[in-house]
């Protein structure tokens, strides 16, 4: 779930943010196409922030949890069945002030949510925090990287069945592993993950999900690669994907054989595997409000919802209905 994170793109982003242009573009585009499709649920919520990076459904609370980017914390959108609810801020992490909040994962079994924090422009700080779902008190805040370390861009997080957290580094293509109590336990690196060195590969390891069979699935945005990382051996293999997942951002595991890959264009792809993710096939695509830039996917009541980076006075979480790809087997 990365915002494009190299310094040139960051500068571009900054320019975009300080101008009123994106808001007016959004307003003019909203009057067309995707909003008018019937039988689909587009949740539009009021928000004061221009960028919202990730939204995940919290079933126990009946709400979407949203990382509020420059807000440096979390917000919630509840009342999801009424028109245009307002976002409510739940938590701001004071100890990482100045960093942005990015990927998040709801660890419902342990009654907590984990959030990634990153230094957007200088890439000199990275952390992951865990918070109680009932009152958003901090359980732990673990620094992953600081000014004395190599630059990094912590991006997204997944949690395994034992409560270990795995955080992707979109800049250095590694994965930090943090134990359930918050201790940094290892850093997973592999030549396979790092092999993309060409100048145009700016956003690396990004969306990550834990598969109940004991491995992580991780997407490399600019390489268009999907990797499978065994959580006990830390062995990395590449999933042989038929079809393109180039630009893949946030992931969601829908079932043991299906994941959703959010992206800029199309907004989401459905990817399926029948051999425990040694090979996979892109079987469907969904195009939502492209100008808002899809960044994350989540599942709610058997449906897929895609959240978007950019908004003005409102943000959109749209239901993804996939069109089958004719080339899919
Ligand atoms: C991120 O948080 C750390 C820890 O508090 C702080 O030292 C650093 O200055 C923050 N980064 C930015 C860009 O403000």
Short mmCIF file of C-alpha atoms and ligand atoms in Angstrom, two decimals:
data_model
loop_
_atom_site.label_atom_id
_atom_site.label_comp_id
_atom_site.label_asym_id
_atom_site.label_seq_id
_atom_site.Cartn_x
_atom_site.Cartn_y
_atom_site.Cartn_z
CA UNK A 1 0.00 0.00 0.00
CA UNK A 2 2.53 2.52 -0.96
CA UNK A 3 2.31 6.04 -1.81
CA UNK A 4 4.93 6.39 -4.54
CA UNK A 5 7.90 6.86 -2.32
CA UNK A 6 11.06 7.85 -4.14
CA UNK A 7 12.13 11.40 -3.62
CA UNK A 8 11.16 12.58 -7.10
CA UNK A 9 7.70 11.17 -6.77
CA UNK A 10 7.49 12.55 -3.26
CA UNK A 11 8.21 15.99 -4.59
CA UNK A 12 5.55 15.51 -7.19
CA UNK A 13 3.17 14.42 -4.49
CA UNK A 14 3.98 17.46 -2.43
CA UNK A 15 3.25 19.68 -5.39
CA UNK A 16 -0.02 17.91 -5.90
CA UNK A 17 -0.94 18.25 -2.28
CA UNK A 18 -0.29 21.93 -1.96
CA UNK A 19 -2.29 22.73 -5.04
CA UNK A 20 -6.02 22.86 -5.25
CA UNK A 21 -5.84 21.16 -8.62
CA UNK A 22 -6.49 17.59 -7.48
CA UNK A 23 -9.64 18.58 -5.65
CA UNK A 24 -11.13 20.30 -8.63
CA UNK A 25 -10.17 17.43 -10.91
CA UNK A 26 -11.81 15.00 -8.56
CA UNK A 27 -14.96 17.05 -8.33
CA UNK A 28 -15.27 17.31 -12.10
CA UNK A 29 -14.60 13.62 -12.69
CA UNK A 30 -16.97 12.45 -10.00
CA UNK A 31 -19.98 13.59 -11.94
CA UNK A 32 -19.28 10.90 -14.53
CA UNK A 33 -19.19 7.16 -15.05
CA UNK A 34 -18.40 5.05 -12.02
CA UNK A 35 -20.60 6.84 -9.49
CA UNK A 36 -23.67 6.23 -11.58
CA UNK A 37 -23.44 2.44 -11.69
CA UNK A 38 -26.43 0.94 -9.84
CA UNK A 39 -26.31 -2.02 -7.46
CA UNK A 40 -22.85 -1.17 -6.29
CA UNK A 41 -21.91 0.24 -3.00
CA UNK A 42 -19.60 3.21 -3.04
CA UNK A 43 -19.02 4.46 0.44
CA UNK A 44 -18.25 8.13 0.30
CA UNK A 45 -17.11 9.54 3.63
CA UNK A 46 -16.38 13.07 4.69
CA UNK A 47 -12.80 13.76 5.68
CA UNK A 48 -10.54 16.75 6.04
CA UNK A 49 -7.42 14.99 4.78
CA UNK A 50 -6.24 14.95 1.17
CA UNK A 51 -4.56 11.54 1.41
CA UNK A 52 -5.86 8.35 3.00
CA UNK A 53 -3.56 5.42 2.47
CA UNK A 54 -5.28 2.25 3.64
CA UNK A 55 -8.71 1.13 4.79
CA UNK A 56 -9.40 -2.26 6.35
CA UNK A 57 -12.70 -3.62 7.57
CA UNK A 58 -12.85 -4.26 11.32
CA UNK A 59 -15.69 -6.76 11.64
CA UNK A 60 -15.80 -6.66 15.44
CA UNK A 61 -16.32 -2.92 15.40
CA UNK A 62 -18.50 -2.81 12.26
CA UNK A 63 -16.34 -0.09 10.71
CA UNK A 64 -13.53 0.62 8.34
CA UNK A 65 -10.24 1.57 9.99
CA UNK A 66 -8.34 4.10 7.92
CA UNK A 67 -4.71 5.19 8.13
CA UNK A 68 -4.92 8.96 7.97
CA UNK A 69 -1.48 9.58 6.45
CA UNK A 70 -0.35 13.07 7.54
CA UNK A 71 -2.59 12.58 10.59
CA UNK A 72 0.02 10.07 11.79
CA UNK A 73 -2.57 7.68 13.15
CA UNK A 74 -5.91 6.03 12.59
CA UNK A 75 -9.45 7.08 11.86
CA UNK A 76 -12.67 5.13 11.59
CA UNK A 77 -15.59 5.27 9.24
CA UNK A 78 -18.65 3.70 10.81
CA UNK A 79 -22.33 4.14 9.90
CA UNK A 80 -21.24 2.64 6.61
CA UNK A 81 -24.81 2.06 5.47
CA UNK A 82 -25.90 5.66 5.64
CA UNK A 83 -24.95 8.31 3.10
CA UNK A 84 -21.64 10.19 3.48
CA UNK A 85 -20.67 9.45 7.08
CA UNK A 86 -17.87 11.50 8.60
CA UNK A 87 -14.48 10.07 9.42
CA UNK A 88 -13.61 10.11 13.11
CA UNK A 89 -10.04 10.24 14.39
CA UNK A 90 -9.24 7.42 16.79
CA UNK A 91 -5.59 7.75 17.51
CA UNK A 92 -2.57 9.85 16.72
CA UNK A 93 0.80 8.39 17.69
CA UNK A 94 2.66 11.24 19.42
CA UNK A 95 6.00 9.44 19.41
CA UNK A 96 6.24 9.43 15.62
CA UNK A 97 4.94 12.94 14.99
CA UNK A 98 5.93 14.14 11.52
CA UNK A 99 5.79 10.66 9.99
CA UNK A 100 2.87 9.39 7.93
CA UNK A 101 0.67 6.39 8.78
CA UNK A 102 0.45 3.84 5.98
CA UNK A 103 -0.44 0.13 5.85
CA UNK A 104 -2.51 -1.39 8.60
CA UNK A 105 -3.80 -4.84 9.51
CA UNK A 106 -6.65 -5.76 11.82
CA UNK A 107 -5.53 -8.60 14.11
CA UNK A 108 -9.04 -9.29 15.38
CA UNK A 109 -8.15 -12.50 17.24
CA UNK A 110 -5.83 -10.54 19.50
CA UNK A 111 -8.11 -7.50 19.67
CA UNK A 112 -5.58 -5.20 18.09
CA UNK A 113 -4.65 -3.31 14.97
CA UNK A 114 -1.11 -2.76 13.65
CA UNK A 115 -0.07 0.35 11.75
CA UNK A 116 3.08 1.27 9.84
CA UNK A 117 4.71 4.70 10.21
CA UNK A 118 7.22 6.15 7.75
CA UNK A 119 9.25 9.24 7.04
CA UNK A 120 7.65 10.20 3.73
CA UNK A 121 10.29 12.46 2.23
CA UNK A 122 13.64 11.60 3.78
CA UNK A 123 13.17 7.89 4.44
CA UNK A 124 15.08 8.11 7.73
CA UNK A 125 12.53 6.58 10.07
CA UNK A 126 10.27 3.54 10.12
CA UNK A 127 8.14 2.02 12.86
CA UNK A 128 5.21 -0.28 13.47
CA UNK A 129 2.72 0.18 16.29
CA UNK A 130 0.07 -2.10 17.78
CA UNK A 131 -3.08 -0.67 19.39
CA UNK A 132 -6.04 -2.14 21.22
CA UNK A 133 -9.17 -2.22 19.09
CA UNK A 134 -11.45 -1.30 21.99
CA UNK A 135 -9.74 1.90 23.16
CA UNK A 136 -6.74 2.42 20.85
CA UNK A 137 -4.25 2.38 23.69
CA UNK A 138 -0.79 1.53 22.50
CA UNK A 139 0.39 -2.06 23.03
CA UNK A 140 3.80 -1.46 21.50
CA UNK A 141 5.61 0.89 19.17
CA UNK A 142 8.69 -0.65 17.58
CA UNK A 143 11.25 1.36 15.72
CA UNK A 144 12.35 -0.54 12.62
CA UNK A 145 14.82 1.93 11.20
CA UNK A 146 16.34 5.27 12.16
CA UNK A 147 18.67 7.96 10.84
CA UNK A 148 21.75 5.81 11.48
CA UNK A 149 20.42 2.96 9.31
CA UNK A 150 20.12 2.61 5.56
CA UNK A 151 17.26 4.66 4.17
CA UNK A 152 13.99 2.79 4.07
CA UNK A 153 10.32 3.15 3.41
CA UNK A 154 8.19 0.95 5.65
CA UNK A 155 4.95 0.41 3.88
CA UNK A 156 2.56 -2.39 4.70
CA UNK A 157 2.08 -5.02 7.38
CA UNK A 158 0.69 -8.54 7.79
CA UNK A 159 0.30 -10.69 10.90
CA UNK A 160 0.77 -14.47 11.07
CA UNK A 161 -1.17 -16.97 13.19
CA UNK A 162 1.27 -16.54 16.11
CA UNK A 163 0.94 -12.77 16.11
CA UNK A 164 4.29 -11.99 14.47
CA UNK A 165 4.14 -8.92 12.25
CA UNK A 166 5.88 -8.55 8.89
CA UNK A 167 6.50 -5.08 7.51
CA UNK A 168 7.61 -4.45 3.93
CA UNK A 169 10.33 -1.98 3.03
CA UNK A 170 9.37 -0.53 -0.35
CA UNK A 171 12.74 1.14 -0.75
CA UNK A 172 15.19 -1.61 0.22
CA UNK A 173 13.06 -4.63 -0.60
CA UNK A 174 13.33 -6.36 2.74
CA UNK A 175 10.80 -7.47 5.33
CA UNK A 176 11.10 -6.69 9.03
CA UNK A 177 9.75 -9.36 11.36
CA UNK A 178 8.43 -8.22 14.73
CA UNK A 179 7.36 -10.71 17.44
CA UNK A 180 3.88 -10.63 18.94
CA UNK A 181 5.22 -8.68 21.93
CA UNK A 182 6.82 -6.06 19.70
CA UNK A 183 10.49 -7.12 19.58
CA UNK A 184 12.21 -6.83 16.21
CA UNK A 185 13.27 -10.43 15.62
CA UNK A 186 14.71 -10.62 12.11
CA UNK A 187 15.03 -8.97 8.75
CA UNK A 188 14.13 -11.13 5.78
CA UNK A 189 16.26 -10.42 2.74
CA UNK A 190 16.74 -12.34 -0.47
CA UNK A 191 18.49 -11.72 -3.77
CA UNK A 192 15.15 -12.54 -5.37
CA UNK A 193 13.46 -9.65 -3.57
CA UNK A 194 16.29 -7.27 -4.31
CA UNK A 195 17.02 -8.11 -7.88
CA UNK A 196 15.11 -5.13 -9.27
CA UNK A 197 17.79 -2.50 -9.47
CA UNK A 198 16.94 -0.65 -12.64
CA UNK A 199 16.39 3.05 -12.15
CA UNK A 200 12.73 2.88 -12.96
CA UNK A 201 12.00 0.48 -10.16
CA UNK A 202 11.09 3.02 -7.54
CA UNK A 203 8.50 1.30 -5.42
CA UNK A 204 9.49 -2.20 -4.39
CA UNK A 205 7.98 -4.55 -1.83
CA UNK A 206 4.58 -3.28 -0.98
CA UNK A 207 1.33 -5.11 -0.15
CA UNK A 208 1.67 -8.18 2.05
CA UNK A 209 -0.76 -10.81 3.39
CA UNK A 210 -0.36 -13.88 5.54
CA UNK A 211 -1.63 -17.17 4.14
CA UNK A 212 -2.87 -19.70 6.77
CA UNK A 213 -0.66 -22.40 5.21
CA UNK A 214 2.38 -20.69 6.71
CA UNK A 215 3.66 -18.16 4.24
CA UNK A 216 3.42 -14.55 3.19
CA UNK A 217 2.42 -13.30 -0.23
CA UNK A 218 4.16 -10.05 -1.10
CA UNK A 219 3.87 -7.90 -4.19
CA UNK A 220 6.72 -5.90 -5.77
CA UNK A 221 5.01 -2.85 -7.25
CA UNK A 222 7.28 -1.77 -10.06
CA UNK A 223 8.57 -5.23 -10.85
CA UNK A 224 5.05 -6.63 -11.12
CA UNK A 225 6.21 -9.66 -9.12
CA UNK A 226 4.50 -11.76 -6.51
CA UNK A 227 6.66 -13.52 -3.92
CA UNK A 228 5.91 -16.30 -1.48
CA UNK A 229 7.87 -16.15 1.77
CA UNK A 230 7.79 -19.16 4.10
CA UNK A 231 7.44 -17.74 7.63
CA UNK A 232 9.30 -20.59 9.36
CA UNK A 233 12.26 -20.98 6.99
CA UNK A 234 12.13 -17.42 5.56
CA UNK A 235 12.69 -19.01 2.15
CA UNK A 236 11.58 -16.74 -0.70
CA UNK A 237 10.23 -18.04 -3.98
CA UNK A 238 8.62 -16.21 -6.85
CA UNK A 239 5.03 -17.03 -7.76
CA UNK A 240 4.75 -17.67 -11.47
CA UNK A 241 1.85 -15.35 -12.36
CA UNK A 242 -0.01 -15.63 -15.64
CA UNK A 243 -1.18 -12.11 -16.46
CA UNK A 244 0.14 -8.80 -15.21
CA UNK A 245 0.10 -7.48 -11.67
CA UNK A 246 2.34 -4.55 -12.52
CA UNK A 247 1.84 -1.63 -10.17
CA UNK A 248 0.33 -3.87 -7.50
CA UNK A 249 -0.18 -2.07 -4.20
CA UNK A 250 -2.24 -3.30 -1.24
CA UNK A 251 -3.29 -6.94 -1.03
CA UNK A 252 -6.17 -8.78 0.57
CA UNK A 253 -6.53 -12.53 1.01
CA UNK A 254 -10.11 -13.47 0.10
CA UNK A 255 -9.72 -17.22 0.50
CA UNK A 256 -6.79 -19.65 0.49
CA UNK A 257 -6.91 -19.61 -3.32
CA UNK A 258 -7.77 -15.96 -4.05
CA UNK A 259 -6.15 -12.61 -3.43
CA UNK A 260 -7.03 -9.10 -4.52
CA UNK A 261 -4.28 -6.76 -5.71
CA UNK A 262 -5.12 -3.05 -5.57
CA UNK A 263 -3.32 -0.82 -8.07
CA UNK A 264 -3.46 2.44 -9.90
CA UNK A 265 -4.84 0.94 -13.08
CA UNK A 266 -6.93 -1.18 -13.05
CA UNK A 267 -8.06 -0.39 -9.53
CA UNK A 268 -7.96 -4.05 -8.53
CA UNK A 269 -7.17 -7.45 -9.92
CA UNK A 270 -8.37 -10.83 -8.75
CA UNK A 271 -5.56 -13.41 -8.69
CA UNK A 272 -6.17 -17.11 -8.12
CA UNK A 273 -3.97 -20.11 -7.41
CA UNK A 274 -4.81 -23.81 -7.28
CA UNK A 275 -1.35 -25.05 -6.24
CA UNK A 276 -0.72 -23.28 -2.94
CA UNK A 277 0.68 -20.19 -4.64
CA UNK A 278 3.46 -21.70 -6.69
CA UNK A 279 1.65 -20.46 -9.77
CA UNK A 280 -1.27 -18.07 -10.09
CA UNK A 281 -3.48 -16.49 -12.72
CA UNK A 282 -5.04 -13.04 -12.95
CA UNK A 283 -8.72 -13.91 -13.45
CA UNK A 284 -10.52 -10.60 -13.16
CA UNK A 285 -10.14 -6.85 -13.09
CA UNK A 286 -12.07 -3.96 -11.61
CA UNK A 287 -11.77 -0.31 -12.63
CA UNK A 288 -13.07 2.17 -10.10
CA UNK A 289 -12.50 5.91 -9.79
CA UNK A 290 -9.03 5.88 -11.37
CA UNK A 291 -8.33 9.54 -10.61
CA UNK A 292 -8.54 8.77 -6.90
CA UNK A 293 -5.84 6.06 -7.21
CA UNK A 294 -6.72 2.79 -5.53
CA UNK A 295 -4.20 1.79 -2.87
CA UNK A 296 -5.72 -0.88 -0.66
CA UNK A 297 -8.31 -3.63 -0.69
CA UNK A 298 -10.32 -5.22 2.07
CA UNK A 299 -13.13 -7.75 2.42
CA UNK A 300 -16.45 -7.08 4.13
CA UNK A 301 -19.31 -9.58 4.23
CA UNK A 302 -17.89 -11.52 1.28
CA UNK A 303 -17.48 -8.41 -0.85
CA UNK A 304 -14.28 -6.63 -1.84
CA UNK A 305 -13.84 -2.93 -1.13
CA UNK A 306 -11.09 -0.77 -2.55
CA UNK A 307 -9.89 2.40 -0.83
CA UNK A 308 -8.25 5.29 -2.63
CA UNK A 309 -5.39 7.65 -1.92
CA UNK A 310 -6.77 10.99 -2.97
CA UNK A 311 -9.78 12.93 -1.85
CA UNK A 312 -10.81 16.45 -1.14
CA UNK A 313 -13.63 16.93 1.26
CA UNK A 314 -14.59 13.33 0.77
CA UNK A 315 -12.92 9.99 0.20
CA UNK A 316 -14.27 6.87 -1.45
CA UNK A 317 -14.22 3.20 -0.56
CA UNK A 318 -15.76 1.44 -3.53
CA UNK A 319 -17.12 -2.05 -3.90
CA UNK A 320 -15.05 -3.96 -6.44
CA UNK A 321 -17.04 -6.07 -8.88
CA UNK A 322 -14.63 -7.98 -11.08
CA UNK A 323 -14.99 -8.53 -14.81
CA UNK A 324 -13.60 -11.90 -15.81
CA UNK A 325 -10.55 -11.86 -18.05
CA UNK A 326 -11.10 -13.82 -21.21
CA UNK A 327 -7.50 -15.01 -21.23
CA UNK A 328 -7.89 -16.64 -17.81
CA UNK A 329 -7.92 -20.40 -17.79
C1 LIG B 1 9.49 10.35 12.74
O1 LIG B 1 9.47 10.01 14.12
C2 LIG B 1 10.76 9.97 14.72
C3 LIG B 1 10.59 9.43 16.12
O2 LIG B 1 9.86 10.27 16.89
C4 LIG B 1 11.37 11.35 14.68
O3 LIG B 1 12.66 11.32 15.25
C5 LIG B 1 11.44 11.83 13.25
O4 LIG B 1 11.89 13.17 13.22
C6 LIG B 1 10.06 11.75 12.60
N1 LIG B 1 10.18 12.04 11.18
C7 LIG B 1 9.74 13.19 10.67
C8 LIG B 1 9.89 13.34 9.20
O5 LIG B 1 9.22 14.06 11.34
#
